[in-house]
Short mmCIF file of C-alpha atoms and ligand atoms in Angstrom, two decimals:
data_model
loop_
_atom_site.label_atom_id
_atom_site.label_comp_id
_atom_site.label_asym_id
_atom_site.label_seq_id
_atom_site.Cartn_x
_atom_site.Cartn_y
_atom_site.Cartn_z
CA MET P 264 0.00 0.00 0.00
CA LEU P 265 2.94 2.30 0.74
CA ARG P 266 4.36 1.70 -2.71
CA ARG P 267 1.03 2.36 -4.32
CA TRP P 268 0.68 5.57 -2.37
CA GLN P 269 4.18 6.70 -3.38
CA GLN P 270 3.24 5.97 -7.00
CA ASP P 271 0.00 7.94 -6.58
CA ARG P 272 -2.05 4.82 -7.31
CA LEU P 273 -4.14 4.54 -4.14
CA PRO P 274 -7.75 3.46 -4.65
CA HIS P 275 -10.37 5.78 -3.19
CA ALA P 276 -11.89 3.02 -1.09
CA LEU P 277 -10.36 0.02 0.67
CA LEU P 278 -12.17 -2.88 2.25
CA LEU P 279 -9.98 -4.39 4.98
CA THR P 280 -11.24 -7.90 5.62
CA GLY P 281 -10.20 -10.92 7.62
CA PRO P 282 -11.00 -12.57 10.93
CA GLN P 283 -11.16 -10.47 14.08
CA GLY P 284 -7.80 -10.03 15.77
CA MET P 285 -5.69 -9.87 12.60
CA GLY P 286 -4.76 -6.20 12.96
CA LYS P 287 -7.09 -4.54 10.44
CA THR P 288 -7.96 -1.66 12.78
CA LEU P 289 -4.31 -1.18 13.68
CA PHE P 290 -3.37 -1.15 9.99
CA ALA P 291 -6.06 1.46 9.25
CA LYS P 292 -4.73 3.64 12.05
CA ARG P 293 -1.06 3.36 11.07
CA PHE P 294 -1.70 3.82 7.37
CA SER P 295 -3.84 6.91 8.05
CA GLU P 296 -1.03 8.37 10.13
CA THR P 297 1.50 7.75 7.38
CA LEU P 298 -0.67 9.47 4.78
CA LEU P 299 -1.22 12.47 7.03
CA CYS P 300 2.37 12.95 8.29
CA GLU P 301 4.31 15.61 6.38
CA GLN P 302 7.59 13.69 6.34
CA PRO P 303 7.02 9.98 6.80
CA LEU P 304 10.08 7.72 6.59
CA ALA P 305 10.59 5.33 3.68
CA ASP P 306 9.23 2.39 5.71
CA GLY P 307 6.02 4.28 6.49
CA GLN P 308 6.93 5.28 10.06
CA ILE P 309 5.72 8.77 10.90
CA CYS P 310 8.20 11.53 11.74
CA GLY P 311 6.48 12.32 15.04
CA GLN P 312 7.61 15.96 14.79
CA CYS P 313 5.39 17.71 12.26
CA LYS P 314 2.15 19.55 13.03
CA PRO P 315 -0.09 16.73 11.70
CA CYS P 316 1.84 14.23 13.87
CA HIS P 317 1.15 16.37 16.95
CA LEU P 318 -2.53 16.58 16.02
CA LEU P 319 -2.64 12.82 15.48
CA ARG P 320 -1.13 12.21 18.89
CA ALA P 321 -3.78 14.46 20.47
CA ASP P 322 -6.50 12.72 18.43
CA THR P 323 -7.55 16.05 16.96
CA HIS P 324 -6.43 15.84 13.31
CA PRO P 325 -9.22 17.55 11.29
CA ASP P 326 -8.70 15.39 8.16
CA LEU P 327 -9.14 12.07 9.94
CA PHE P 328 -12.69 10.83 10.43
CA GLN P 329 -13.64 7.70 12.29
CA VAL P 330 -17.15 6.36 12.20
CA LEU P 331 -17.80 3.82 14.94
CA PRO P 332 -20.99 2.57 16.56
CA VAL P 333 -21.84 4.96 19.43
CA GLN P 334 -21.74 1.90 21.66
CA ALA P 335 -20.02 -1.43 21.01
CA GLY P 336 -22.42 -3.85 19.33
CA LYS P 337 -24.80 -1.08 18.20
CA GLN P 338 -25.53 0.05 14.65
CA ILE P 339 -23.87 2.84 12.68
CA THR P 340 -26.74 5.13 11.75
CA VAL P 341 -27.60 7.09 8.62
CA ALA P 342 -27.17 10.35 10.60
CA GLN P 343 -23.54 9.41 11.27
CA ILE P 344 -22.91 8.72 7.58
CA ARG P 345 -24.67 11.94 6.43
CA ASN P 346 -22.59 13.90 8.89
CA LEU P 347 -19.47 12.24 7.48
CA ILE P 348 -20.47 13.10 3.89
CA GLN P 349 -21.02 16.74 4.81
CA ILE P 350 -17.56 17.01 6.32
CA SER P 351 -15.80 14.99 3.66
CA VAL P 352 -16.77 17.30 0.78
CA MET P 353 -14.81 20.13 2.43
CA THR P 354 -11.22 20.70 1.38
CA THR P 355 -8.44 19.24 3.47
CA HIS P 356 -6.88 21.32 6.19
CA TYR P 357 -3.31 20.33 5.43
CA GLY P 358 -3.47 19.62 1.71
CA HIS P 359 -2.81 15.92 2.26
CA TYR P 360 -5.38 13.18 2.31
CA LYS P 361 -8.70 13.14 4.03
CA ILE P 362 -9.19 9.76 5.60
CA VAL P 363 -12.38 8.09 6.63
CA THR P 364 -12.49 4.84 8.60
CA ILE P 365 -15.76 2.98 9.14
CA ASN P 366 -15.31 0.26 11.72
CA PRO P 367 -16.86 -2.27 11.64
CA ALA P 368 -18.54 -1.58 8.30
CA GLU P 369 -21.12 -4.33 8.83
CA ALA P 370 -22.49 -2.30 11.77
CA MET P 371 -24.00 0.15 9.26
CA ASN P 372 -27.75 -0.31 9.00
CA ARG P 373 -29.39 -0.44 5.56
CA ASN P 374 -30.03 3.31 5.35
CA ALA P 375 -26.51 4.14 6.47
CA ALA P 376 -25.07 1.75 3.87
CA ASN P 377 -27.19 3.28 1.08
CA SER P 378 -26.08 6.72 2.13
CA LEU P 379 -22.41 5.67 2.07
CA LEU P 380 -22.93 4.23 -1.39
CA LYS P 381 -23.39 7.77 -2.73
CA LEU P 382 -20.02 8.77 -1.31
CA LEU P 383 -18.39 5.68 -2.85
CA GLU P 384 -19.96 6.40 -6.23
CA GLU P 385 -18.69 9.97 -6.31
CA PRO P 386 -15.66 10.05 -4.03
CA PRO P 387 -14.25 13.51 -3.28
CA PRO P 388 -10.68 13.99 -4.53
CA LYS P 389 -7.77 13.03 -2.26
CA THR P 390 -10.01 11.05 0.03
CA LEU P 391 -9.37 7.52 1.21
CA ILE P 392 -12.29 5.60 2.66
CA MET P 393 -11.32 2.49 4.66
CA LEU P 394 -14.02 0.03 5.59
CA VAL P 395 -12.95 -2.45 8.26
CA SER P 396 -14.99 -5.64 8.16
CA HIS P 397 -14.81 -8.98 9.95
CA GLN P 398 -17.93 -10.09 8.06
CA PRO P 399 -17.70 -8.69 4.51
CA MET P 400 -20.53 -10.93 3.32
CA ALA P 401 -22.84 -8.95 5.62
CA LEU P 402 -22.16 -5.81 3.53
CA LEU P 403 -24.23 -4.72 0.53
CA PRO P 404 -22.73 -6.26 -2.63
CA THR P 405 -22.77 -2.78 -4.20
CA ILE P 406 -20.54 -1.53 -1.37
CA ARG P 407 -18.16 -4.47 -1.66
CA SER P 408 -17.83 -3.99 -5.40
CA ARG P 409 -16.87 -0.34 -5.04
CA CYS P 410 -13.97 -1.02 -2.70
CA GLN P 411 -10.62 -2.58 -3.35
CA ARG P 412 -10.28 -5.54 -1.05
CA LEU P 413 -7.27 -5.99 1.20
CA GLU P 414 -7.33 -9.42 2.82
CA PHE P 415 -5.66 -9.96 6.20
CA SER P 416 -4.94 -13.67 6.13
CA ARG P 417 -3.66 -15.74 9.04
CA PRO P 418 0.10 -15.62 9.57
CA ASP P 419 2.29 -18.68 9.96
CA HIS P 420 1.74 -20.60 13.22
CA LYS P 421 5.37 -20.35 14.39
CA LEU P 422 5.42 -16.62 13.78
CA VAL P 423 2.30 -15.98 15.87
CA GLU P 424 3.52 -18.34 18.58
CA THR P 425 6.83 -16.50 18.95
CA TRP P 426 5.09 -13.13 18.86
CA LEU P 427 2.60 -14.14 21.57
CA ARG P 428 5.29 -15.68 23.78
CA THR P 429 7.17 -12.37 23.98
CA ARG P 430 3.99 -10.53 25.03
CA SER P 431 2.36 -12.88 27.48
CA ASN P 432 3.59 -14.72 30.56
CA LYS P 433 1.14 -17.60 30.09
CA ARG P 434 2.32 -21.20 30.36
CA GLU P 435 3.18 -23.01 27.15
CA ASP P 436 0.01 -25.17 27.16
CA GLU P 437 -2.10 -22.05 27.81
CA LEU P 438 -0.43 -20.27 24.88
CA GLN P 439 -1.23 -23.20 22.59
CA LEU P 440 -4.84 -23.18 23.76
CA LEU P 441 -5.15 -19.43 23.13
CA LEU P 442 -3.79 -19.88 19.60
CA ASN P 443 -6.12 -22.82 18.99
CA LEU P 444 -9.17 -20.94 20.18
CA THR P 445 -8.48 -17.85 18.10
CA ALA P 446 -7.35 -19.84 15.04
CA GLN P 447 -3.97 -18.04 15.16
CA ALA P 448 -5.33 -14.48 15.02
CA PRO P 449 -2.52 -12.76 16.98
CA LEU P 450 -4.36 -9.78 18.49
CA ALA P 451 -7.38 -11.94 19.35
CA ALA P 452 -5.10 -14.40 21.18
CA LEU P 453 -3.42 -11.56 23.08
CA ALA P 454 -6.78 -10.00 23.98
CA LEU P 455 -7.99 -13.34 25.29
CA ALA P 456 -4.83 -13.65 27.39
CA GLU P 457 -5.25 -10.19 28.87
CA THR P 458 -9.00 -10.10 29.61
CA ASP P 459 -11.39 -12.29 31.58
CA GLY P 460 -12.41 -14.02 28.33
CA MET P 461 -11.12 -17.41 29.44
CA THR P 462 -13.02 -17.16 32.74
CA GLN P 463 -16.21 -16.34 30.84
CA ARG P 464 -15.58 -19.26 28.53
CA GLN P 465 -15.22 -21.59 31.54
CA THR P 466 -18.49 -20.25 33.03
CA LEU P 467 -20.24 -20.90 29.74
CA PHE P 468 -18.83 -24.40 29.50
CA ASP P 469 -19.83 -25.26 33.08
CA ASN P 470 -23.34 -23.95 32.33
CA LEU P 471 -23.59 -26.18 29.28
CA ILE P 472 -22.27 -29.28 31.03
CA ASN P 473 -24.56 -28.77 34.02
CA LEU P 474 -27.57 -27.77 31.98
CA PRO P 475 -29.66 -30.84 32.87
CA THR P 476 -29.80 -29.61 36.46
CA ASN P 477 -30.35 -25.94 35.57
CA ASP P 478 -33.21 -23.90 34.16
CA PRO P 479 -32.50 -23.12 30.44
CA VAL P 480 -34.25 -19.76 30.71
CA HIS P 481 -32.04 -18.73 33.62
CA ILE P 482 -28.93 -19.98 31.82
CA ALA P 483 -29.88 -18.05 28.66
CA GLU P 484 -30.22 -14.93 30.79
CA ILE P 485 -26.65 -15.37 32.04
CA TRP P 486 -25.36 -15.91 28.48
CA SER P 487 -27.20 -12.87 27.16
CA LYS P 488 -25.13 -10.66 29.47
CA MET P 489 -21.95 -11.85 27.72
CA ASP P 490 -20.75 -10.89 24.20
CA ALA P 491 -23.31 -12.73 22.03
CA VAL P 492 -20.95 -13.35 19.10
CA GLN P 493 -18.28 -14.71 21.42
CA VAL P 494 -20.79 -16.96 23.24
CA LEU P 495 -21.89 -18.46 19.92
CA GLN P 496 -18.31 -18.90 18.72
CA TRP P 497 -17.44 -20.87 21.86
CA MET P 498 -20.55 -23.01 21.47
CA LEU P 499 -19.78 -23.71 17.83
CA SER P 500 -16.25 -24.67 18.76
CA TRP P 501 -17.34 -27.18 21.45
CA THR P 502 -20.10 -28.66 19.33
CA MET P 503 -17.71 -29.14 16.43
CA ASP P 504 -15.17 -30.76 18.77
CA ILE P 505 -17.81 -33.21 20.05
CA ILE P 506 -18.75 -34.06 16.46
CA ARG P 507 -15.08 -34.41 15.49
CA TYR P 508 -14.43 -36.86 18.29
CA ALA P 509 -17.72 -38.74 17.75
CA SER P 510 -16.80 -39.19 14.08
CA THR P 511 -13.09 -40.01 14.38
CA SER P 512 -12.44 -41.13 18.01
CA GLN P 513 -9.20 -39.13 17.78
CA THR P 514 -8.17 -36.27 20.05
CA GLN P 515 -5.60 -34.67 17.77
CA TYR P 516 -8.27 -32.71 15.89
CA LEU P 517 -9.81 -31.16 19.01
CA VAL P 518 -9.51 -27.39 19.43
CA ASN P 519 -10.57 -27.19 23.09
CA HIS P 520 -7.80 -29.27 24.65
CA ASP P 521 -8.59 -28.13 28.18
CA HIS P 522 -12.10 -29.58 27.94
CA GLN P 523 -11.02 -32.76 26.22
CA GLN P 524 -12.33 -35.27 28.77
CA SER P 525 -15.79 -33.71 29.06
CA LEU P 526 -16.06 -33.38 25.28
CA GLN P 527 -15.03 -37.02 24.76
CA ARG P 528 -17.64 -38.15 27.29
CA LEU P 529 -20.36 -36.15 25.53
CA ALA P 530 -19.26 -37.52 22.15
CA ARG P 531 -19.83 -41.05 23.45
CA GLN P 532 -23.21 -40.20 24.97
CA LEU P 533 -24.91 -37.93 22.46
CA ASN P 534 -26.69 -38.79 19.25
CA LEU P 535 -24.64 -37.71 16.22
CA HIS P 536 -27.66 -36.74 14.15
CA GLY P 537 -28.92 -34.61 17.06
CA LEU P 538 -25.49 -32.97 17.34
CA PHE P 539 -25.60 -31.93 13.70
CA ASN P 540 -29.06 -30.42 14.27
CA LEU P 541 -27.68 -28.52 17.26
CA LEU P 542 -24.74 -27.32 15.15
CA ASP P 543 -27.19 -26.05 12.49
CA LEU P 544 -29.16 -24.18 15.13
CA ILE P 545 -26.06 -22.51 16.61
CA GLN P 546 -24.78 -21.61 13.15
CA SER P 547 -28.05 -20.06 12.02
CA THR P 548 -28.27 -18.14 15.32
CA TYR P 549 -24.72 -16.92 14.74
CA GLN P 550 -25.69 -15.63 11.28
CA ILE P 551 -28.69 -13.79 12.75
CA VAL P 552 -26.61 -12.18 15.49
CA ILE P 553 -23.75 -10.99 13.28
CA GLY P 554 -26.22 -9.63 10.70
CA ASN P 555 -28.11 -7.62 13.32
CA ALA P 556 -26.01 -5.68 15.80
CA SER P 557 -28.97 -4.47 17.89
CA ILE P 558 -30.64 -7.86 18.39
CA LYS P 559 -31.43 -9.04 21.93
CA PRO P 560 -30.12 -12.59 21.97
CA GLN P 561 -31.82 -13.99 25.07
CA GLY P 562 -34.70 -15.67 23.22
CA LEU P 563 -32.26 -17.19 20.72
CA PHE P 564 -30.07 -18.46 23.56
CA GLU P 565 -33.13 -20.03 25.22
CA SER P 566 -33.77 -22.02 22.03
CA ILE P 567 -30.18 -23.27 22.05
CA ALA P 568 -30.28 -24.14 25.75
CA ILE P 569 -33.53 -26.06 25.25
CA ALA P 570 -32.17 -27.89 22.18
CA TRP P 571 -29.05 -28.81 24.16
CA LEU P 572 -31.21 -30.03 27.04
CA GLU P 573 -33.34 -32.16 24.68
CA LEU P 574 -30.20 -33.68 23.21
CA ARG P 575 -28.93 -34.61 26.67
CA ARG P 576 -32.30 -36.14 27.56
CA THR P 577 -32.41 -38.38 24.49
CA GLN P 578 -28.80 -39.54 24.89
ZN1 ZN J 183 4.99 13.77 10.86
#
């Protein structure tokens, strides 16, 4: 991207895609800074001395616009996009680029997306629009087609492992589990190491295992207070592990090593056909939740808890 910028061949809109935790947001931030700095170094590092650099550090650069949901998990509204369009037609303050980041782009509701489409169809000069998306298929096809796609694919396992080891004091088996659970997305693995994510995951797992003695409605209420997408990702991961073991009787393919014994026991007890039905239900719920940022998931979680309970009863 640096080379293309130096050759004056930057597209007017970029779609940064890839799994969560791959560094798309960080890339958008760093690349914006490079484009705005008056004297960036050859490798793209900013000078840190110029006026724009000072403004960037204070988060007050007038040519840098970020559109985020007002609250995590909420939608980006048409008012936010209209406001952005009004500002973006003005000339730049420093004669460099104007940069717009929309993150995550799939949080735009239908009206917001249609409004952005107008900006993408007639982009103002010297403007770079960066859409960050973990779920590009949730975007309007007309938006996708007007952006140049930049794919953040998973780095080599050894590379991520070494990187994570220097940043976390976790034990070796814990590091491997973190990498397994995040499918090698470096920033996602680090975030999981540094937050209470693993504790939440354990709570969720204990809830599932002990479901026959608990009320599914109460359990769903507990789950609905957690990050819905994350809850569903964990559930998908366990269900797939149970199916993997039920189908192959081998442990080497399991992702959730720490829960291996419980998962093996369930694989021996549960009906495989029923497990596939459960997997379908969790997957379709996942699609609903990622396609609708403002949804209240409790009712959906109740359905999953009840399906899980039924499966345990018919074992
Ligand atoms: Zn600078």
